[in-house]
Short mmCIF file of C-alpha atoms in Angstrom, two decimals:
data_model
loop_
_atom_site.label_atom_id
_atom_site.label_comp_id
_atom_site.label_asym_id
_atom_site.label_seq_id
_atom_site.Cartn_x
_atom_site.Cartn_y
_atom_site.Cartn_z
CA UNK A 1 -81.03 4.70 -18.31
CA UNK A 2 -79.22 2.26 -17.24
CA UNK A 3 -80.22 -0.29 -14.24
CA UNK A 4 -78.26 0.17 -11.34
CA UNK A 5 -77.68 -2.21 -8.36
CA UNK A 6 -78.82 -1.28 -4.63
CA UNK A 7 -75.79 -0.18 -3.73
CA UNK A 8 -74.71 1.71 -6.83
CA UNK A 9 -77.91 3.18 -7.52
CA UNK A 10 -76.83 6.83 -7.86
CA UNK A 11 -75.50 8.26 -10.95
CA UNK A 12 -75.29 11.84 -12.18
CA UNK A 13 -78.45 13.13 -14.74
CA UNK A 14 -78.24 16.34 -16.77
CA UNK A 15 -77.46 19.53 -14.46
CA UNK A 16 -75.39 17.06 -12.01
CA UNK A 17 -78.96 15.78 -10.49
CA UNK A 18 -78.90 12.33 -9.27
CA UNK A 19 -81.05 9.88 -10.84
CA UNK A 20 -82.84 6.59 -9.74
CA UNK A 21 -82.61 3.48 -11.67
CA UNK A 22 -85.53 2.94 -14.50
CA UNK A 23 -88.45 4.39 -12.80
CA UNK A 24 -87.93 1.91 -9.54
CA UNK A 25 -86.63 2.86 -6.23
CA UNK A 26 -84.92 -0.29 -5.35
CA UNK A 27 -85.13 0.42 -0.96
CA UNK A 28 -84.37 -3.33 -0.49
CA UNK A 29 -84.42 -6.50 -2.07
CA UNK A 30 -87.27 -7.65 -0.32
CA UNK A 31 -88.80 -4.41 -0.63
CA UNK A 32 -88.78 -2.98 -4.08
CA UNK A 33 -91.33 -0.25 -4.90
CA UNK A 34 -92.29 0.64 -8.82
CA UNK A 35 -92.84 4.27 -9.66
CA UNK A 36 -93.96 5.44 -13.11
CA UNK A 37 -91.02 6.78 -14.98
CA UNK A 38 -90.12 10.10 -13.08
CA UNK A 39 -92.31 9.97 -10.45
CA UNK A 40 -89.77 9.28 -7.80
CA UNK A 41 -91.26 9.73 -4.27
CA UNK A 42 -90.07 13.23 -2.58
CA UNK A 43 -89.19 14.18 -5.70
CA UNK A 44 -85.23 14.61 -7.32
CA UNK A 45 -82.26 16.18 -5.47
CA UNK A 46 -81.39 19.09 -8.25
CA UNK A 47 -79.22 20.99 -5.27
CA UNK A 48 -76.19 20.30 -3.64
CA UNK A 49 -75.28 16.88 -2.56
CA UNK A 50 -72.71 14.05 -2.09
CA UNK A 51 -73.16 11.17 -4.48
CA UNK A 52 -70.65 9.05 -3.35
CA UNK A 53 -71.78 9.32 0.40
CA UNK A 54 -75.38 8.91 -0.66
CA UNK A 55 -74.24 5.54 -2.36
CA UNK A 56 -73.03 4.27 0.70
CA UNK A 57 -75.92 4.98 2.84
CA UNK A 58 -79.33 4.04 0.32
CA UNK A 59 -81.16 3.33 3.12
CA UNK A 60 -81.09 6.98 4.62
CA UNK A 61 -81.76 8.75 1.12
CA UNK A 62 -84.51 6.22 0.47
CA UNK A 63 -85.40 4.61 3.63
CA UNK A 64 -88.12 1.16 3.50
CA UNK A 65 -91.79 2.52 4.07
CA UNK A 66 -91.98 0.89 7.32
CA UNK A 67 -89.35 3.65 9.09
CA UNK A 68 -90.95 6.37 10.80
CA UNK A 69 -90.08 9.12 13.82
CA UNK A 70 -87.16 11.07 14.37
CA UNK A 71 -84.73 8.64 15.77
CA UNK A 72 -80.79 10.10 16.58
CA UNK A 73 -78.11 8.97 14.28
CA UNK A 74 -76.85 5.35 15.09
CA UNK A 75 -73.54 5.21 12.81
CA UNK A 76 -70.43 6.83 12.57
CA UNK A 77 -67.34 6.03 10.77
CA UNK A 78 -64.04 5.89 11.84
CA UNK A 79 -63.19 7.15 8.48
CA UNK A 80 -64.47 10.13 9.72
CA UNK A 81 -62.51 10.82 12.96
CA UNK A 82 -59.49 13.02 13.72
CA UNK A 83 -56.04 10.99 13.40
CA UNK A 84 -53.88 11.76 16.11
CA UNK A 85 -49.85 11.19 14.69
CA UNK A 86 -46.76 9.65 16.79
CA UNK A 87 -43.41 8.30 15.91
CA UNK A 88 -44.52 4.79 16.70
CA UNK A 89 -48.05 4.56 15.13
CA UNK A 90 -51.75 6.52 15.08
CA UNK A 91 -54.95 6.41 16.48
CA UNK A 92 -58.59 8.01 16.64
CA UNK A 93 -61.64 7.65 18.67
CA UNK A 94 -64.99 7.67 18.18
CA UNK A 95 -66.84 8.84 21.82
CA UNK A 96 -69.98 10.58 22.60
CA UNK A 97 -68.53 13.64 21.03
CA UNK A 98 -68.53 11.91 17.54
CA UNK A 99 -71.79 9.84 18.08
CA UNK A 100 -73.89 11.64 20.67
CA UNK A 101 -76.15 8.28 21.42
CA UNK A 102 -73.21 6.73 22.63
CA UNK A 103 -73.39 7.05 26.18
CA UNK A 104 -72.11 4.08 27.64
CA UNK A 105 -68.87 3.07 25.67
CA UNK A 106 -66.32 4.95 23.74
CA UNK A 107 -64.16 3.60 20.85
CA UNK A 108 -60.24 3.98 20.33
CA UNK A 109 -58.51 2.71 16.57
CA UNK A 110 -54.73 2.20 17.30
CA UNK A 111 -52.09 1.30 15.07
CA UNK A 112 -48.80 0.30 16.31
CA UNK A 113 -46.07 -0.27 13.77
CA UNK A 114 -43.26 -2.86 14.80
CA UNK A 115 -41.21 -1.31 17.88
CA UNK A 116 -43.96 1.17 18.28
CA UNK A 117 -45.10 1.46 21.87
CA UNK A 118 -48.24 2.69 23.38
CA UNK A 119 -46.73 4.10 26.70
CA UNK A 120 -46.84 3.23 30.11
CA UNK A 121 -50.07 4.41 31.16
CA UNK A 122 -53.60 3.74 33.06
CA UNK A 123 -57.42 5.34 33.06
CA UNK A 124 -60.30 5.97 35.04
CA UNK A 125 -62.23 3.65 32.80
CA UNK A 126 -61.67 0.08 32.07
CA UNK A 127 -60.00 -0.89 28.83
CA UNK A 128 -60.89 -4.02 26.43
CA UNK A 129 -59.27 -4.34 23.28
CA UNK A 130 -59.86 -6.58 20.21
CA UNK A 131 -56.92 -7.35 18.13
CA UNK A 132 -57.78 -6.85 14.23
CA UNK A 133 -54.09 -6.70 12.68
CA UNK A 134 -51.05 -8.28 13.41
CA UNK A 135 -49.22 -9.10 16.37
CA UNK A 136 -48.58 -7.02 20.30
CA UNK A 137 -47.31 -7.42 23.52
CA UNK A 138 -49.06 -6.14 26.23
CA UNK A 139 -47.87 -5.76 29.65
CA UNK A 140 -49.98 -4.98 33.31
CA UNK A 141 -49.26 -4.44 36.84
CA UNK A 142 -51.75 -5.83 39.47
CA UNK A 143 -52.58 -4.32 42.14
CA UNK A 144 -51.10 -7.28 44.43
CA UNK A 145 -47.81 -6.42 43.09
CA UNK A 146 -47.50 -8.47 40.17
CA UNK A 147 -46.31 -8.28 36.75
CA UNK A 148 -48.06 -9.85 33.57
CA UNK A 149 -46.99 -10.07 29.81
CA UNK A 150 -47.89 -11.63 27.06
CA UNK A 151 -48.08 -11.95 23.09
CA UNK A 152 -51.21 -11.81 21.24
CA UNK A 153 -52.65 -11.74 17.35
CA UNK A 154 -55.57 -11.25 15.40
CA UNK A 155 -58.55 -12.23 17.11
CA UNK A 156 -57.41 -11.87 20.88
CA UNK A 157 -58.72 -9.64 23.35
CA UNK A 158 -57.32 -7.88 26.46
CA UNK A 159 -59.00 -6.54 29.70
CA UNK A 160 -57.18 -3.79 31.54
CA UNK A 161 -59.56 -2.78 34.97
CA UNK A 162 -59.74 0.83 35.81
CA UNK A 163 -56.52 2.01 37.51
CA UNK A 164 -54.26 -1.08 36.51
CA UNK A 165 -50.88 0.28 34.63
CA UNK A 166 -50.32 -1.42 31.11
CA UNK A 167 -48.41 -0.85 27.75
CA UNK A 168 -48.87 -2.34 24.40
CA UNK A 169 -45.95 -2.61 21.61
CA UNK A 170 -46.13 -3.70 17.97
CA UNK A 171 -44.25 -6.95 17.17
CA UNK A 172 -43.68 -8.95 14.03
CA UNK A 173 -42.97 -7.66 10.26
CA UNK A 174 -45.77 -4.99 10.44
CA UNK A 175 -46.58 -4.03 13.47
CA UNK A 176 -50.72 -4.34 14.62
CA UNK A 177 -53.83 -2.72 14.83
CA UNK A 178 -56.40 -3.24 17.79
CA UNK A 179 -59.85 -1.69 18.45
CA UNK A 180 -59.84 -0.29 22.30
CA UNK A 181 -63.39 0.02 23.92
CA UNK A 182 -63.61 1.97 27.24
CA UNK A 183 -66.77 2.00 29.36
CA UNK A 184 -67.57 5.38 29.25
CA UNK A 185 -69.09 7.12 26.26
CA UNK A 186 -67.22 10.44 27.08
CA UNK A 187 -63.89 8.91 27.42
CA UNK A 188 -60.97 10.79 25.81
CA UNK A 189 -57.42 9.28 25.02
CA UNK A 190 -55.83 12.95 25.90
CA UNK A 191 -57.31 11.77 29.69
CA UNK A 192 -54.85 9.13 29.75
CA UNK A 193 -52.49 8.93 32.85
CA UNK A 194 -49.23 9.06 31.08
CA UNK A 195 -45.87 7.69 32.46
CA UNK A 196 -43.81 9.95 31.36
CA UNK A 197 -46.50 13.02 31.16
CA UNK A 198 -46.41 12.72 35.24
CA UNK A 199 -42.78 12.41 35.78
CA UNK A 200 -42.91 16.13 34.27
CA UNK A 201 -45.11 17.24 36.40
CA UNK A 202 -43.20 16.34 39.91
CA UNK A 203 -40.34 18.61 40.92
CA UNK A 204 -37.21 17.13 40.48
CA UNK A 205 -35.85 16.79 43.80
CA UNK A 206 -39.23 15.03 44.88
CA UNK A 207 -38.32 12.34 42.02
CA UNK A 208 -34.75 12.05 43.60
CA UNK A 209 -35.90 11.48 47.09
CA UNK A 210 -38.67 9.11 46.07
CA UNK A 211 -36.36 6.84 43.77
CA UNK A 212 -33.24 7.56 46.04
CA UNK A 213 -31.29 8.85 43.03
CA UNK A 214 -29.24 12.10 42.27
CA UNK A 215 -31.26 15.10 40.85
CA UNK A 216 -29.61 15.26 37.95
CA UNK A 217 -30.77 11.81 37.06
CA UNK A 218 -33.97 13.46 35.43
CA UNK A 219 -32.37 16.39 33.60
CA UNK A 220 -33.13 14.88 30.13
CA UNK A 221 -37.00 13.51 30.28
CA UNK A 222 -38.58 13.17 27.06
CA UNK A 223 -40.26 16.18 25.59
CA UNK A 224 -43.87 16.21 24.97
CA UNK A 225 -43.78 15.09 21.37
CA UNK A 226 -42.48 12.06 22.31
CA UNK A 227 -45.33 10.74 24.47
CA UNK A 228 -48.12 8.72 23.98
CA UNK A 229 -47.08 6.30 20.93
CA UNK A 230 -43.68 6.78 20.15
CA UNK A 231 -40.85 4.42 18.08
CA UNK A 232 -39.31 1.93 20.74
CA UNK A 233 -37.22 -0.99 20.46
CA UNK A 234 -38.17 -4.58 21.08
CA UNK A 235 -37.49 -6.09 24.23
CA UNK A 236 -37.28 -9.42 25.67
CA UNK A 237 -40.47 -10.92 26.89
CA UNK A 238 -39.43 -12.32 30.37
CA UNK A 239 -40.41 -15.61 32.08
CA UNK A 240 -42.03 -15.25 35.09
CA UNK A 241 -41.88 -11.27 35.21
CA UNK A 242 -39.90 -8.28 35.13
CA UNK A 243 -36.59 -8.08 37.15
CA UNK A 244 -37.36 -11.22 39.62
CA UNK A 245 -40.80 -9.44 40.14
CA UNK A 246 -43.84 -12.10 41.13
CA UNK A 247 -45.98 -13.05 38.04
CA UNK A 248 -49.54 -11.85 38.35
CA UNK A 249 -52.23 -14.45 39.36
CA UNK A 250 -54.87 -13.26 36.94
CA UNK A 251 -55.09 -13.09 33.05
CA UNK A 252 -55.31 -10.22 31.16
CA UNK A 253 -55.51 -11.72 27.63
CA UNK A 254 -58.17 -13.87 26.08
CA UNK A 255 -58.00 -16.09 22.85
CA UNK A 256 -62.04 -15.16 21.42
CA UNK A 257 -61.54 -16.96 18.06
CA UNK A 258 -60.36 -19.99 19.62
CA UNK A 259 -63.46 -20.65 21.09
CA UNK A 260 -66.00 -22.97 19.98
CA UNK A 261 -68.63 -21.14 18.27
CA UNK A 262 -72.36 -21.18 18.04
CA UNK A 263 -73.50 -22.34 14.89
CA UNK A 264 -76.61 -20.98 13.40
CA UNK A 265 -77.69 -21.48 9.57
CA UNK A 266 -76.98 -18.44 8.61
CA UNK A 267 -73.74 -17.77 10.12
CA UNK A 268 -71.82 -17.89 13.71
CA UNK A 269 -71.59 -16.41 17.07
CA UNK A 270 -68.75 -16.17 19.76
CA UNK A 271 -69.45 -14.65 22.92
CA UNK A 272 -67.10 -13.26 25.64
CA UNK A 273 -67.76 -12.11 29.05
CA UNK A 274 -66.95 -12.94 32.36
CA UNK A 275 -68.24 -16.55 32.50
CA UNK A 276 -65.39 -17.52 29.79
CA UNK A 277 -62.90 -14.25 30.40
CA UNK A 278 -63.28 -13.74 34.12
CA UNK A 279 -61.67 -10.67 34.74
CA UNK A 280 -63.62 -8.60 32.28
CA UNK A 281 -66.17 -7.34 34.59
CA UNK A 282 -67.33 -4.14 32.69
CA UNK A 283 -67.52 -5.05 28.90
CA UNK A 284 -69.36 -8.11 27.50
CA UNK A 285 -68.90 -8.90 23.52
CA UNK A 286 -70.28 -11.11 21.01
CA UNK A 287 -68.10 -11.20 17.70
CA UNK A 288 -70.70 -12.37 14.84
CA UNK A 289 -70.33 -13.62 11.28
CA UNK A 290 -73.35 -13.61 8.90
CA UNK A 291 -73.04 -15.40 5.74
CA UNK A 292 -74.14 -13.26 2.39
CA UNK A 293 -77.95 -12.97 2.82
CA UNK A 294 -78.05 -14.03 5.99
CA UNK A 295 -79.61 -12.21 9.31
CA UNK A 296 -78.68 -11.56 12.92
CA UNK A 297 -82.29 -12.61 14.23
CA UNK A 298 -84.54 -10.13 15.23
CA UNK A 299 -84.07 -9.46 18.92
CA UNK A 300 -82.99 -7.55 21.66
CA UNK A 301 -80.66 -7.20 24.73
CA UNK A 302 -81.87 -6.81 28.65
CA UNK A 303 -78.78 -5.56 30.03
CA UNK A 304 -77.54 -2.52 28.60
CA UNK A 305 -77.20 -0.30 24.86
CA UNK A 306 -75.36 -1.85 22.53
CA UNK A 307 -72.10 -0.58 20.64
CA UNK A 308 -71.03 -2.50 17.65
CA UNK A 309 -67.71 -2.23 15.61
CA UNK A 310 -68.20 -3.58 11.95
CA UNK A 311 -64.94 -5.38 10.91
CA UNK A 312 -65.63 -6.69 7.49
CA UNK A 313 -68.62 -6.26 5.08
CA UNK A 314 -71.72 -4.42 4.30
CA UNK A 315 -74.85 -4.38 6.30
CA UNK A 316 -78.03 -2.94 7.22
CA UNK A 317 -79.68 -2.31 10.53
CA UNK A 318 -83.37 -1.78 11.33
CA UNK A 319 -83.99 -0.35 15.15
CA UNK A 320 -87.17 -0.13 16.29
CA UNK A 321 -87.57 2.27 19.12
CA UNK A 322 -91.09 1.66 20.32
CA UNK A 323 -93.74 4.69 20.19
CA UNK A 324 -93.88 3.95 16.62
CA UNK A 325 -90.82 5.11 15.90
CA UNK A 326 -88.08 2.85 13.43
CA UNK A 327 -84.93 3.67 11.40
CA UNK A 328 -82.42 1.89 8.96
CA UNK A 329 -78.80 2.51 8.76
CA UNK A 330 -76.07 1.08 6.36
CA UNK A 331 -72.82 0.13 7.80
CA UNK A 332 -69.44 -0.79 6.26
CA UNK A 333 -66.14 -2.21 7.60
CA UNK A 334 -64.72 0.73 10.20
CA UNK A 335 -68.04 2.03 11.21
CA UNK A 336 -69.32 2.27 14.64
CA UNK A 337 -73.27 1.41 14.97
CA UNK A 338 -75.45 1.79 18.18
CA UNK A 339 -78.52 0.75 19.44
CA UNK A 340 -79.98 2.05 22.76
CA UNK A 341 -81.06 -0.31 25.36
CA UNK A 342 -84.27 -2.86 24.67
CA UNK A 343 -84.61 -1.35 21.38
CA UNK A 344 -85.51 -4.33 18.91
CA UNK A 345 -83.41 -4.61 15.75
CA UNK A 346 -81.71 -6.72 13.13
CA UNK A 347 -78.90 -6.82 11.07
CA UNK A 348 -78.56 -7.85 7.32
CA UNK A 349 -75.52 -9.11 5.45
CA UNK A 350 -76.13 -6.77 2.19
CA UNK A 351 -72.75 -7.49 0.82
CA UNK A 352 -71.51 -10.53 -0.99
CA UNK A 353 -69.19 -11.62 1.37
CA UNK A 354 -69.33 -12.01 5.12
CA UNK A 355 -70.14 -9.69 7.33
CA UNK A 356 -68.21 -9.50 10.37
CA UNK A 357 -68.97 -7.38 13.44
CA UNK A 358 -68.42 -7.21 17.35
CA UNK A 359 -71.13 -6.22 19.52
CA UNK A 360 -70.33 -4.83 22.99
CA UNK A 361 -71.89 -3.78 26.24
CA UNK A 362 -71.05 -2.45 29.38
CA UNK A 363 -72.16 -5.21 31.47
CA UNK A 364 -70.19 -8.68 33.00
CA UNK A 365 -72.55 -10.41 31.05
CA UNK A 366 -73.98 -11.30 27.68
CA UNK A 367 -77.85 -11.42 26.87
CA UNK A 368 -80.03 -11.15 24.04
CA UNK A 369 -84.16 -12.14 23.55
CA UNK A 370 -85.20 -13.55 20.43
CA UNK A 371 -88.51 -12.54 19.18
CA UNK A 372 -88.74 -16.18 17.31
CA UNK A 373 -88.00 -18.00 20.86
CA UNK A 374 -89.99 -15.89 22.81
CA UNK A 375 -93.27 -16.06 20.25
CA UNK A 376 -92.54 -19.93 20.15
CA UNK A 377 -92.47 -20.26 23.90
CA UNK A 378 -95.86 -17.77 24.13
CA UNK A 379 -99.69 -19.71 24.07
CA UNK A 380 -100.17 -19.99 20.52
CA UNK A 381 -103.97 -18.93 20.99
CA UNK A 382 -102.55 -15.53 22.63
CA UNK A 383 -99.82 -14.66 19.79
CA UNK A 384 -102.39 -15.38 17.17
CA UNK A 385 -104.89 -12.89 18.67
CA UNK A 386 -102.26 -10.06 18.50
CA UNK A 387 -101.31 -10.63 15.05
CA UNK A 388 -104.01 -12.45 13.45
CA UNK A 389 -101.51 -14.85 11.88
CA UNK A 390 -102.44 -18.42 11.19
CA UNK A 391 -101.30 -21.76 12.34
CA UNK A 392 -98.68 -22.11 9.51
CA UNK A 393 -96.91 -19.22 11.09
CA UNK A 394 -97.44 -20.25 14.52
CA UNK A 395 -95.67 -23.85 13.44
CA UNK A 396 -93.00 -22.26 11.96
CA UNK A 397 -91.72 -20.36 15.25
CA UNK A 398 -88.98 -22.25 17.02
CA UNK A 399 -88.04 -22.81 20.20
CA UNK A 400 -84.62 -22.82 19.65
CA UNK A 401 -82.96 -19.86 19.48
CA UNK A 402 -81.07 -19.10 16.17
CA UNK A 403 -79.53 -16.05 16.29
CA UNK A 404 -78.48 -15.57 12.52
CA UNK A 405 -80.58 -16.92 10.31
CA UNK A 406 -80.61 -17.38 6.20
#
């Protein structure tokens, strides 16, 4: 039998069953467990199964021995989400309906073709966004009557507070794609307040009176199929604001990739919250890049749940939930991860290239606590009595936080 790699360990045996590699179970490179030939723990799986999905989630099929208890699912893929299409692009969402544990944040993956317009609208929730592809033009209108228009590209953010009307349009030769995050796990894209939808639900005579135009002006309002995301034409970006209006004093966009990163032995971290993006009062974020073999160190967050979006690469996350419960999940580009409030966790790059992901929090500030730094800052004799570790371990602890190690 051919020895298989850790991520390609599934194979069809006689009768359509799955065999694990050569009498060994490679749960992880650092947790190899050997068994006699044919003595796979738990036995083989001769029944119906999906070897492709199982190969993508080796830590579900063959969890490390440290896993314990019944933690809920902490992973969902945008590839499993329903796609809503329009003439100008498409969208799909991962909310609490898709990922039940995700109570604080809902995510939307949206694509706009060149000229495609996410129509003028607003939400009850705050909207935070990260550009993953191409370029876009965003507009907003603040409560002081000020207009905002900006063109943005990959790695840029925007933030629109609840109730602030806005729009997005795809630019360039191939439009754009972006991640949207809303500060409510129960958010639904269908609950958006759409400009065209409201016009259709106002009597024409009221519209005429409000705008001081003839009733006939509204005889050809767009059909429902034309709403939401539609193909449009590019408009000129005004120098200051539309039709001579005043420019907003607020800045709704931010260049996250332009920030100087926190450099660590195994990668980098960029943090964006209200301290450097003042308008972002409901969502704090970190962009984490982990080199092959690197590790987002053991840590937890004391301010809220963590919602993750994986941008590139492959990784695994181990989560400690107290009460002797722990589980391990595997992630790849396009996946959403979730860590409930204060649960300890790590994220390891298990691929051959970089692992990049966003950490999002329903908070105005970013915060984490490093297990290493905490123990280094605690009296050594106290730590040694808890863990029965030697002086060499105590000397290896670091008073400086290294968010990514290798």
